[in-house]
Short mmCIF file of C-alpha atoms in Angstrom, two decimals:
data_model
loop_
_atom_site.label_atom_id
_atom_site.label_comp_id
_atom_site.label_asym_id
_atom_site.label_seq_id
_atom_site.Cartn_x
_atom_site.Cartn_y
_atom_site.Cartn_z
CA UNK A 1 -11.94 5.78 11.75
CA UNK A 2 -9.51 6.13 14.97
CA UNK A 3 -9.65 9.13 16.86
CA UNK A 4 -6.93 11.44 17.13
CA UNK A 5 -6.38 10.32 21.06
CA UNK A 6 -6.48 6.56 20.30
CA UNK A 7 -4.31 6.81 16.93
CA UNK A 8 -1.77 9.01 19.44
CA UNK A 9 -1.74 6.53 22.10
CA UNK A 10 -1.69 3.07 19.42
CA UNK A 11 1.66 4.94 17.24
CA UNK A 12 3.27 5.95 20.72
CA UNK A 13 2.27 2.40 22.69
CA UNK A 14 5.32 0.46 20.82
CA UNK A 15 8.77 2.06 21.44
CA UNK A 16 10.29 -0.41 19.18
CA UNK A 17 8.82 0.40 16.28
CA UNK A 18 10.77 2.01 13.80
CA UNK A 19 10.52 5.40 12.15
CA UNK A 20 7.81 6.38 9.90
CA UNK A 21 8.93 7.78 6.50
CA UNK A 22 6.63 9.90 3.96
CA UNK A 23 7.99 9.12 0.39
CA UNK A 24 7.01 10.87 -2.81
CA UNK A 25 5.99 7.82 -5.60
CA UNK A 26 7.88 8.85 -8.26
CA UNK A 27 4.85 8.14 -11.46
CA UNK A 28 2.19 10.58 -9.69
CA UNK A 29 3.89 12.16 -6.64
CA UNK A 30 1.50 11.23 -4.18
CA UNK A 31 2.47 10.82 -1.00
CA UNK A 32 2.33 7.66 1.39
CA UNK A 33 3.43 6.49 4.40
CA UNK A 34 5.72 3.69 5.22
CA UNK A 35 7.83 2.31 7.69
CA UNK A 36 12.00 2.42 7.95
CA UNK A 37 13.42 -0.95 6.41
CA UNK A 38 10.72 -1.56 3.97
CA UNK A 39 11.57 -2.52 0.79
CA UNK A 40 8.33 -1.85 -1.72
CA UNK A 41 4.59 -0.68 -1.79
CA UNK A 42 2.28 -0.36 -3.93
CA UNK A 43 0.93 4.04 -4.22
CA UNK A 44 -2.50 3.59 -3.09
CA UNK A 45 -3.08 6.38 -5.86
CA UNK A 46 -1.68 5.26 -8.79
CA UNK A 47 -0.83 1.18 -8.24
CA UNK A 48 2.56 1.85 -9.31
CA UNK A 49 4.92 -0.45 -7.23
CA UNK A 50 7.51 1.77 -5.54
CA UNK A 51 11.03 0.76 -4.71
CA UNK A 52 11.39 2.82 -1.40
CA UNK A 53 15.19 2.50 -1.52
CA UNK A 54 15.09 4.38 -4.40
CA UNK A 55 12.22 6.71 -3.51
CA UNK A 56 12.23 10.44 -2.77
CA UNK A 57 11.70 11.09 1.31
CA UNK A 58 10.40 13.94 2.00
CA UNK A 59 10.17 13.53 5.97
CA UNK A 60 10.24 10.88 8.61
CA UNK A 61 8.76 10.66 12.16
CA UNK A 62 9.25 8.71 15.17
CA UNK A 63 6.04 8.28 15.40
CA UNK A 64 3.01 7.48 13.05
CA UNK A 65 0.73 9.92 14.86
CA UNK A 66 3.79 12.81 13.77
CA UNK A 67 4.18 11.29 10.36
CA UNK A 68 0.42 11.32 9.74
CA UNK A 69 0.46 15.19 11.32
CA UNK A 70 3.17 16.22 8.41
CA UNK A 71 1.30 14.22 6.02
CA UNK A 72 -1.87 16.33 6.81
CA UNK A 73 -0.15 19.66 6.83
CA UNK A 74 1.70 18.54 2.84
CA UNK A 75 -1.65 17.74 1.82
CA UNK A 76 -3.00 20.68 3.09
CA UNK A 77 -0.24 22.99 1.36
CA UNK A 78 -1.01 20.80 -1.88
CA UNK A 79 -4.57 22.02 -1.92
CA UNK A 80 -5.82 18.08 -1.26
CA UNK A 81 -7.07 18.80 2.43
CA UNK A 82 -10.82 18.00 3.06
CA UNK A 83 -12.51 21.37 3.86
CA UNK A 84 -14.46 22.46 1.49
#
């Protein structure tokens, strides 16, 4: 697993790269990330394959490191963080 610092540095290295979206797949709401312009992806919770054109957003990021930190904190507000 990448550390906080190196995941930072890696999401914030390529200007170019475009947003990072969180979508909501619409058979089990989970939450996943995925980039601006991509078309599909499979929910890494369910295996449903998710149109993202047609999918919920709930927030994007111009960064992966800020995407993953809103990620976290929905998680966390869901009750699915990993304290115990």
């Amino acid at each position: 697993m990448l550390s906080i610092c190196v995941w930072k540095r890696l999401s914030e290295a390529n200007p170019k790269m475009p947003p990072t979206l969180i979508v909501k797949c619409p058979k089990c709401s989970g939450y996943m990330l995925t980039t601006k312009g991509q078309k599909t992806k499979i929910c890494p919770y369910c295996g449903a394959n998710v149109n993202l054109q047609k999918a919920q957003r709930i927030a994007a990021a111009n960064t992966a490191f800020e995407a993953s930190e809103i990620l976290r904190k929905l998680k966390s507000e869901r009750g699915f963080d990993r304290k115990p």
